Amino acid sequence: MNQLGQCSDDAIVQGILSDDRRALNTAIRCLYDRHTALLKDYVRRNSGTPQDADDLIQTVVLNFIKAVRSGQYRPQQGVGVGAFLYTLCKNHWLNTLSQRERILLRETEYYETAPHSGASMDAQLHLEEQEEMEHNLRQFDKLGERCKQLLTAQRRDGLSMKEIADLMGFENERVAINEKYKCLQKLKNLLKP
Amino acid sequence: MKPITPPEESEWIEAYLNNQLNPSERAEFEAQMECDAALQEEVESRRLLHDVIDEFNLRAEIASIHAEKMAQPEWVEADWPEEEVEPGESRVSEPRVIPLPVYRPQAKPVWWRRAAAIAAAAGGLWMGYLSFAPISPHETATHITRGGQQPSSFCYTNYYAGKAYLNSRQPDKAIPCLEQVVNCEIRPYFKDASKWFLAVAYLQSGQTERAERIYGEIKQSAEFEYPIGTLDRWKMDWQLRVARMWPSS
């Protein structure tokens, strides 16, 4: 397989939009192989630590996948994947810095005078929704390990309840369905505001 | 038909959300939902649970690939600069072992020979500097976005990405971004800056003719707004000349 073709902008977007977990995995690997060196370099040049780069790269990759899935990013718009990632990276990093109250004056000015550029692309990832998702994920983490395993494995791998029963050692499919129901109820209660 | 037990109903809702019902089952589900407020609520609440589980899975997938990629040798912190050290903390570096020079007795050089040698060495260093020192875009322009014009984000995105690629020595990736900016309707400053960056990118990627052409335009332009440093101009002139003389280099 041609490495570049497999990791072209179109191929990456197709992989992200695909229902196939392996295609998504390949697309994420492509993002790492082809594009994250630039993000790391950006953090390095802008007084970040390796730890900062670690956090930022994962967040940018996640936000990129969301932007593709929600249709906010389309390669046909004339911005390459690398360029879009870079914008997400820059905005996220400036947010991080401003939160740390270390932001440089000129960058503040830039953001005040030019809210249209790039920033708007990131802004669609509404802050409030993100906050809510972070909260929900923390709650999800409070579920027991077995519940987490059951729910994530089933959705991730698209397993039938019969397969889940076999995988997790439940007596039969019915028991698995009942267990899953209990887990979902537990999660629902955890997420209640 | 709506299942009787709650766990079965839960599976039914999931099959609906996952598009696993056949058309008649789906129609039946939707008919039921229309007049069953409790079912509507269940569907909505289930959607949220799926979103949370999917997000958890996605993050786990990214984290696992991230960990794998970061463990690869090219990612390990080799190229991180010294600023990493926290303020106030002192960097204790390993003493570098400098090999002792081998002593060779020589005839005492005449003073003008010494002067000539120093001048030649300085000239060599200067030529070396002009030939090999990188021409890199300055950290510019972030404060020059005053005024009411609102260039499209498309142009800006490509501008900053192009500059970043150039800064990180990836001219081949910088070129397509910058070529777009040059054709953008944006403030002349950014257009001019992009032309200069493009000339540098062409030069670095070995496309001497293109670099010369665009640099020629820059030199002839009477109202070029981007301030190119004198040293950078010299480097460009010299490196273009070298590239012309030895096209392969």
Coordinates of N, CA and C in Angstrom, one line a residue, chain A residues 12-192:
Chain A
I12 N -7.4 10.1 5.3 CA -7.6 10.4 6.8 C -9.0 10.7 7.1
V13 N -9.6 11.6 6.3 CA -11.0 12.0 6.6 C -11.9 10.8 6.4
Q14 N -11.7 10.0 5.3 CA -12.5 8.8 5.1 C -12.4 7.9 6.3
G15 N -11.2 7.7 6.8 CA -11.0 6.8 7.9 C -11.7 7.2 9.1
I16 N -11.7 8.5 9.4 CA -12.4 9.0 10.5 C -13.9 8.9 10.4
L17 N -14.4 9.1 9.2 CA -15.9 9.0 9.0 C -16.4 7.5 8.9
S18 N -15.4 6.6 8.8 CA -15.8 5.2 8.6 C -16.3 4.6 9.9
D19 N -17.2 3.6 9.8 CA -17.7 2.9 10.9 C -16.7 1.8 11.4
D20 N -15.8 1.6 10.5 CA -14.8 0.5 10.8 C -13.8 1.0 11.8
R21 N -13.7 0.3 12.9 CA -12.7 0.7 13.9 C -11.3 0.7 13.4
R22 N -11.0 -0.3 12.5 CA -9.6 -0.4 12.0 C -9.2 0.8 11.1
A23 N -10.2 1.3 10.4 CA -10.0 2.4 9.5 C -9.7 3.7 10.4
L24 N -10.4 3.8 11.5 CA -10.2 4.9 12.4 C -8.8 4.9 13.0
N25 N -8.5 3.6 13.4 CA -7.1 3.4 14.0 C -6.0 3.8 13.0
T26 N -6.2 3.4 11.7 CA -5.2 3.8 10.7 C -5.2 5.3 10.5
A27 N -6.3 5.9 10.5 CA -6.4 7.4 10.3 C -5.6 8.1 11.4
I28 N -5.9 7.6 12.7 CA -5.2 8.3 13.8 C -3.7 8.1 13.7
R29 N -3.3 6.9 13.3 CA -1.8 6.7 13.1 C -1.3 7.6 12.0
C30 N -2.0 7.8 11.0 CA -1.6 8.7 9.9 C -1.4 10.1 10.5
L31 N -2.4 10.6 11.3 CA -2.3 11.9 11.9 C -1.0 12.0 12.7
Y32 N -0.7 11.0 13.4 CA 0.6 11.0 14.2 C 1.8 11.0 13.3
D33 N 1.8 10.1 12.3 CA 3.0 10.0 11.5 C 3.3 11.2 10.7
R34 N 2.2 11.8 10.1 CA 2.4 12.8 9.2 C 2.3 14.3 9.8
H35 N 1.6 14.4 10.9 CA 1.3 15.8 11.2 C 1.7 16.2 12.6
T36 N 1.9 15.3 13.6 CA 2.1 15.7 14.9 C 3.5 16.3 15.2
A37 N 4.5 16.0 14.3 CA 5.8 16.6 14.5 C 5.7 18.1 14.5
L38 N 4.9 18.7 13.7 CA 4.7 20.1 13.6 C 4.1 20.7 14.9
L39 N 3.2 19.9 15.5 CA 2.5 20.4 16.7 C 3.5 20.4 17.8
K40 N 4.3 19.4 17.9 CA 5.3 19.3 18.9 C 6.3 20.4 18.8
D41 N 6.7 20.7 17.5 CA 7.6 21.7 17.3 C 7.0 23.1 17.7
Y42 N 5.8 23.3 17.5 CA 5.1 24.5 17.9 C 5.2 24.7 19.4
V43 N 4.9 23.7 20.1 CA 4.9 23.8 21.6 C 6.3 24.1 22.1
R44 N 7.2 23.4 21.4 CA 8.6 23.5 21.8 C 9.1 25.0 21.6
R45 N 8.7 25.5 20.5 CA 9.1 26.9 20.2 C 8.3 27.9 21.0
N46 N 7.3 27.5 21.6 CA 6.5 28.5 22.4 C 6.5 28.2 23.9
S47 N 7.6 27.9 24.4 CA 7.9 27.7 25.8 C 7.1 26.6 26.5
G48 N 6.7 25.6 25.7 CA 6.0 24.5 26.3 C 7.0 23.4 26.7
T49 N 6.6 22.5 27.6 CA 7.4 21.3 28.0 C 7.0 20.1 27.2
P50 N 7.8 19.0 27.2 CA 7.3 17.8 26.6 C 6.0 17.3 27.1
Q51 N 5.7 17.5 28.4 CA 4.4 17.1 28.9 C 3.3 17.9 28.3
D52 N 3.5 19.2 28.1 CA 2.5 20.1 27.4 C 2.2 19.5 26.0
A53 N 3.3 19.2 25.3 CA 3.1 18.6 23.9 C 2.3 17.4 24.0
D54 N 2.6 16.5 24.9 CA 1.9 15.3 25.1 C 0.4 15.5 25.2
D55 N 0.0 16.4 26.1 CA -1.4 16.7 26.4 C -2.0 17.4 25.1
L56 N -1.3 18.3 24.6 CA -1.8 19.1 23.5 C -2.1 18.2 22.2
I57 N -1.1 17.4 21.9 CA -1.3 16.6 20.7 C -2.5 15.7 20.8
Q58 N -2.7 15.1 22.0 CA -3.9 14.2 22.1 C -5.2 15.0 22.0
T59 N -5.2 16.2 22.6 CA -6.4 17.0 22.5 C -6.7 17.5 21.1
V60 N -5.6 17.9 20.4 CA -5.8 18.3 19.0 C -6.3 17.2 18.1
V61 N -5.7 16.0 18.3 CA -6.2 14.9 17.5 C -7.7 14.6 17.8
L62 N -8.0 14.6 19.1 CA -9.4 14.4 19.4 C -10.3 15.5 18.8
N63 N -10.0 16.7 18.9 CA -10.8 17.8 18.4 C -10.9 17.8 16.9
F64 N -9.8 17.3 16.3 CA -9.8 17.2 14.8 C -10.8 16.1 14.4
I65 N -10.8 15.0 15.1 CA -11.8 13.9 14.7 C -13.2 14.4 14.9
K66 N -13.4 15.2 16.0 CA -14.8 15.7 16.2 C -15.2 16.7 15.1
A67 N -14.2 17.5 14.7 CA -14.5 18.5 13.6 C -14.8 17.8 12.3
V68 N -14.1 16.7 12.1 CA -14.4 16.0 10.8 C -15.8 15.3 10.9
R69 N -16.1 14.7 12.1 CA -17.4 14.1 12.2 C -18.6 15.0 12.2
S70 N -18.3 16.2 12.7 CA -19.4 17.2 12.7 C -19.5 18.0 11.4
G71 N -18.6 17.7 10.5 CA -18.6 18.4 9.2 C -18.0 19.8 9.3
Q72 N -17.4 20.1 10.4 CA -16.7 21.5 10.5 C -15.5 21.5 9.7
Y73 N -14.9 20.3 9.5 CA -13.7 20.3 8.7 C -14.0 19.4 7.4
R74 N -13.8 20.0 6.3 CA -13.8 19.2 5.0 C -12.6 19.6 4.2
P75 N -11.9 18.6 3.6 CA -10.7 18.9 2.9 C -11.0 19.8 1.7
Q76 N -12.3 19.7 1.2 CA -12.6 20.5 0.0 C -12.6 22.0 0.2
Q77 N -12.6 22.4 1.5 CA -12.6 23.8 1.8 C -11.3 24.5 1.5
G78 N -10.3 23.8 1.1 CA -9.0 24.4 0.7 C -8.0 24.5 1.8
V79 N -8.3 24.0 3.0 CA -7.3 24.0 4.1 C -6.9 22.5 4.3
G80 N -5.6 22.3 4.2 CA -5.1 20.9 4.4 C -5.2 20.4 5.8
V81 N -5.2 19.1 6.0 CA -5.3 18.6 7.3 C -4.2 19.2 8.3
G82 N -3.0 19.2 7.7 CA -1.9 19.8 8.5 C -2.2 21.2 9.0
A83 N -2.7 22.0 8.1 CA -2.9 23.4 8.4 C -4.0 23.5 9.4
F84 N -5.1 22.7 9.3 CA -6.2 22.8 10.2 C -5.7 22.3 11.6
L85 N -5.0 21.3 11.6 CA -4.4 20.8 12.9 C -3.6 21.9 13.6
Y86 N -2.8 22.6 12.8 CA -2.0 23.6 13.3 C -2.8 24.7 13.9
T87 N -3.9 25.1 13.3 CA -4.8 26.1 13.8 C -5.4 25.7 15.2
L88 N -5.9 24.4 15.2 CA -6.4 23.9 16.4 C -5.4 23.9 17.5
C89 N -4.2 23.5 17.1 CA -3.0 23.5 18.1 C -2.7 24.9 18.7
K90 N -2.6 25.8 17.7 CA -2.3 27.2 18.2 C -3.3 27.7 19.1
N91 N -4.6 27.6 18.7 CA -5.7 28.1 19.6 C -5.7 27.4 20.9
H92 N -5.5 26.1 20.9 CA -5.6 25.4 22.2 C -4.4 25.8 23.1
W93 N -3.3 26.0 22.4 CA -2.1 26.3 23.2 C -2.2 27.7 23.8
L94 N -2.7 28.7 23.0 CA -2.9 30.0 23.5 C -3.9 30.0 24.6
N95 N -4.9 29.2 24.5 CA -5.9 29.1 25.6 C -5.2 28.6 26.9
T96 N -4.4 27.6 26.7 CA -3.7 27.0 27.8 C -2.8 28.0 28.5
L97 N -2.1 28.8 27.6 CA -1.2 29.8 28.2 C -1.9 30.9 28.9
S98 N -3.0 31.3 28.3 CA -3.8 32.4 28.9 C -4.3 31.9 30.2
Q99 N -4.7 30.7 30.3 CA -5.2 30.1 31.6 C -4.0 30.2 32.6
R100 N -2.9 30.0 32.1 CA -1.7 30.1 33.0 C -1.2 31.5 33.2
E101 N -2.0 32.4 32.7 CA -1.6 33.9 32.8 C -0.2 34.2 32.4
R102 N 0.2 33.5 31.3 CA 1.5 33.8 30.8 C 1.4 34.4 29.4
I103 N 0.2 34.7 29.0 CA 0.1 35.0 27.6 C 0.8 36.3 27.2
L104 N 1.4 36.3 26.1 CA 2.1 37.5 25.7 C 1.1 38.6 25.2
L105 N 1.4 39.8 25.4 CA 0.5 40.9 25.1 C 0.1 40.9 23.6
R106 N 1.1 40.7 22.7 CA 0.8 40.8 21.3 C -0.2 39.7 20.8
E107 N -0.1 38.6 21.5 CA -1.0 37.5 21.1 C -2.4 37.8 21.6
T108 N -2.5 38.4 22.7 CA -3.8 38.9 23.2 C -4.4 39.8 22.2
E109 N -3.6 40.8 21.8 CA -4.1 41.8 20.8 C -4.6 41.1 19.6
Y110 N -3.8 40.1 19.1 CA -4.1 39.4 17.9 C -5.5 38.8 18.1
Y111 N -5.7 38.2 19.2 CA -7.0 37.5 19.4 C -8.2 38.5 19.5
E112 N -7.8 39.6 20.0 CA -8.9 40.6 20.1 C -9.3 41.2 18.8
T113 N -8.3 41.4 18.0 CA -8.6 42.1 16.7 C -8.9 41.1 15.6
A114 N -8.6 39.9 15.8 CA -8.8 38.9 14.7 C -9.5 37.7 15.2
P115 N -10.7 37.8 15.7 CA -11.4 36.7 16.2 C -11.9 35.7 15.1
H116 N -11.9 36.2 13.9 CA -12.4 35.4 12.8 C -11.5 34.3 12.4
S117 N -10.2 34.5 12.5 CA -9.2 33.6 11.9 C -9.1 32.4 12.8
G118 N -9.1 31.2 12.3 CA -8.8 30.0 13.0 C -9.6 29.9 14.3
A119 N -9.6 30.9 15.1 CA -10.2 30.9 16.4 C -11.7 30.4 16.2
S120 N -12.3 30.9 15.2 CA -13.7 30.5 15.0 C -13.9 29.0 14.7
M121 N -12.8 28.5 14.1 CA -12.9 27.0 13.8 C -12.9 26.3 15.1
D122 N -12.1 26.8 16.0 CA -12.0 26.1 17.3 C -13.3 26.4 18.2
A123 N -13.8 27.5 18.0 CA -14.9 28.0 18.8 C -16.1 27.1 18.7
Q124 N -16.3 26.4 17.5 CA -17.5 25.6 17.4 C -17.5 24.5 18.4
L125 N -16.3 24.1 18.9 CA -16.2 23.1 19.9 C -16.6 23.8 21.2
H126 N -17.9 24.0 21.3 CA -18.4 24.9 22.4 C -17.8 24.5 23.7
L127 N -17.4 25.5 24.4 CA -16.8 25.3 25.7 C -17.7 24.6 26.7
E128 N -19.0 25.1 26.7 CA -19.9 24.5 27.6 C -20.1 23.0 27.4
E129 N -20.3 22.6 26.1 CA -20.5 21.2 25.8 C -19.2 20.4 26.2
Q130 N -18.1 21.0 26.0 CA -16.9 20.3 26.4 C -16.8 20.1 27.9
E131 N -17.2 21.1 28.6 CA -17.2 21.0 30.1 C -18.1 19.9 30.5
E132 N -19.3 19.9 29.9 CA -20.3 18.8 30.3 C -19.7 17.4 30.0
M133 N -19.1 17.3 28.8 CA -18.5 16.0 28.5 C -17.4 15.6 29.4
E134 N -16.6 16.6 29.8 CA -15.5 16.2 30.8 C -16.2 15.7 32.1
H135 N -17.2 16.4 32.5 CA -17.9 16.0 33.8 C -18.5 14.6 33.6
N136 N -19.1 14.4 32.4 CA -19.7 13.1 32.2 C -18.7 11.9 32.2
L137 N -17.5 12.3 31.6 CA -16.5 11.2 31.6 C -16.0 10.9 32.9
R138 N -15.9 12.0 33.8 CA -15.4 11.7 35.1 C -16.4 10.8 35.9
Q139 N -17.7 11.0 35.6 CA -18.7 10.2 36.2 C -18.7 8.8 35.7
F140 N -18.5 8.7 34.4 CA -18.3 7.4 33.8 C -17.2 6.5 34.4
D141 N -16.2 7.3 34.7 CA -15.0 6.6 35.3 C -15.3 6.0 36.7
K142 N -16.4 6.5 37.3 CA -16.8 6.0 38.6 C -17.5 4.7 38.5
L143 N -17.9 4.3 37.4 CA -18.6 3.0 37.2 C -17.5 1.9 37.6
G144 N -18.0 0.7 38.0 CA -17.1 -0.4 38.3 C -16.4 -0.8 37.0
E145 N -15.2 -1.5 37.2 CA -14.4 -1.9 36.1 C -15.2 -2.8 35.1
R146 N -16.0 -3.7 35.7 CA -16.7 -4.7 34.9 C -17.8 -4.0 34.1
C147 N -18.5 -3.1 34.7 CA -19.5 -2.3 33.9 C -18.8 -1.6 32.7
K148 N -17.7 -0.9 33.1 CA -17.0 -0.1 32.1 C -16.6 -1.0 30.9
Q149 N -16.0 -2.2 31.3 CA -15.6 -3.1 30.3 C -16.7 -3.6 29.4
L150 N -17.8 -3.9 30.0 CA -19.0 -4.4 29.3 C -19.5 -3.3 28.3
L151 N -19.7 -2.1 28.8 CA -20.2 -1.1 27.9 C -19.3 -0.6 26.8
T152 N -18.0 -0.5 27.2 CA -17.1 0.0 26.2 C -16.8 -1.1 25.1
A153 N -16.6 -2.3 25.5 CA -16.3 -3.3 24.6 C -17.4 -3.5 23.6
Q154 N -18.6 -3.5 24.1 CA -19.8 -3.7 23.2 C -19.9 -2.6 22.2
R155 N -19.7 -1.4 22.6 CA -19.9 -0.3 21.6 C -18.7 -0.2 20.7
R156 N -17.5 -0.4 21.3 CA -16.3 -0.3 20.5 C -16.2 -1.4 19.4
D157 N -16.5 -2.6 19.8 CA -16.3 -3.7 18.8 C -17.6 -4.2 18.2
G158 N -18.7 -3.5 18.5 CA -20.0 -3.9 17.9 C -20.3 -5.4 18.2
L159 N -20.1 -5.8 19.4 CA -20.3 -7.3 19.7 C -21.8 -7.5 20.0
S160 N -22.3 -8.7 19.7 CA -23.6 -9.1 20.1 C -23.6 -9.4 21.6
M161 N -24.8 -9.5 22.2 CA -24.9 -9.8 23.6 C -24.4 -11.2 23.9
K162 N -24.6 -12.1 22.9 CA -24.2 -13.5 23.0 C -22.6 -13.5 23.1
E163 N -22.0 -12.7 22.2 CA -20.5 -12.6 22.2 C -20.0 -12.0 23.5
I164 N -20.8 -11.0 24.0 CA -20.4 -10.4 25.3 C -20.5 -11.4 26.4
A165 N -21.5 -12.2 26.4 CA -21.7 -13.2 27.4 C -20.5 -14.2 27.4
D166 N -20.1 -14.6 26.2 CA -19.0 -15.5 26.1 C -17.7 -14.8 26.6
L167 N -17.5 -13.6 26.1 CA -16.3 -12.9 26.4 C -16.1 -12.6 27.9
M168 N -17.2 -12.3 28.5 CA -17.1 -11.9 29.9 C -17.5 -13.0 30.9
G169 N -17.8 -14.1 30.4 CA -18.1 -15.3 31.2 C -19.4 -15.2 31.9
F170 N -20.4 -14.6 31.3 CA -21.8 -14.7 31.8 C -22.4 -16.0 31.4
E171 N -23.4 -16.4 32.2 CA -23.9 -17.8 32.0 C -24.6 -17.9 30.6
N172 N -25.3 -16.9 30.2 CA -26.0 -16.9 28.9 C -26.3 -15.4 28.5
E173 N -26.9 -15.3 27.3 CA -27.1 -14.0 26.7 C -28.1 -13.2 27.6
R174 N -29.1 -13.9 28.2 CA -30.0 -13.1 29.0 C -29.4 -12.5 30.2
V175 N -28.5 -13.3 30.9 CA -27.8 -12.7 32.0 C -27.0 -11.5 31.6
A176 N -26.3 -11.6 30.5 CA -25.5 -10.5 30.0 C -26.4 -9.2 29.7
I177 N -27.6 -9.5 29.1 CA -28.5 -8.3 28.9 C -28.9 -7.7 30.2
N178 N -29.2 -8.5 31.2 CA -29.6 -7.9 32.5 C -28.5 -7.1 33.1
E179 N -27.3 -7.7 33.0 CA -26.1 -7.0 33.6 C -25.9 -5.7 32.9
K180 N -26.0 -5.7 31.6 CA -25.8 -4.5 30.9 C -26.9 -3.4 31.2
Y181 N -28.1 -3.9 31.4 CA -29.2 -3.0 31.8 C -28.8 -2.3 33.1
K182 N -28.3 -3.1 34.1 CA -28.0 -2.6 35.4 C -26.9 -1.5 35.3
C183 N -25.9 -1.9 34.5 CA -24.8 -0.9 34.3 C -25.3 0.4 33.7
L184 N -26.2 0.3 32.7 CA -26.7 1.5 32.0 C -27.5 2.4 33.0
Q185 N -28.3 1.7 33.9 CA -29.0 2.4 34.9 C -28.1 3.1 35.9
K186 N -27.1 2.4 36.2 CA -26.1 3.0 37.1 C -25.5 4.3 36.5
L187 N -25.1 4.1 35.3 CA -24.5 5.3 34.6 C -25.4 6.4 34.4
K188 N -26.7 6.1 34.1 CA -27.7 7.1 34.0 C -27.8 7.9 35.3
N189 N -27.8 7.2 36.4 CA -27.9 7.9 37.7 C -26.7 8.7 38.0
L190 N -25.5 8.2 37.6 CA -24.3 9.0 37.8 C -24.3 10.3 37.0
L191 N -24.9 10.3 35.8 CA -24.9 11.4 35.0 C -26.0 12.5 35.3
K192 N -26.9 12.1 36.1 CA -28.0 13.0 36.5 C -27.4 14.2 37.1

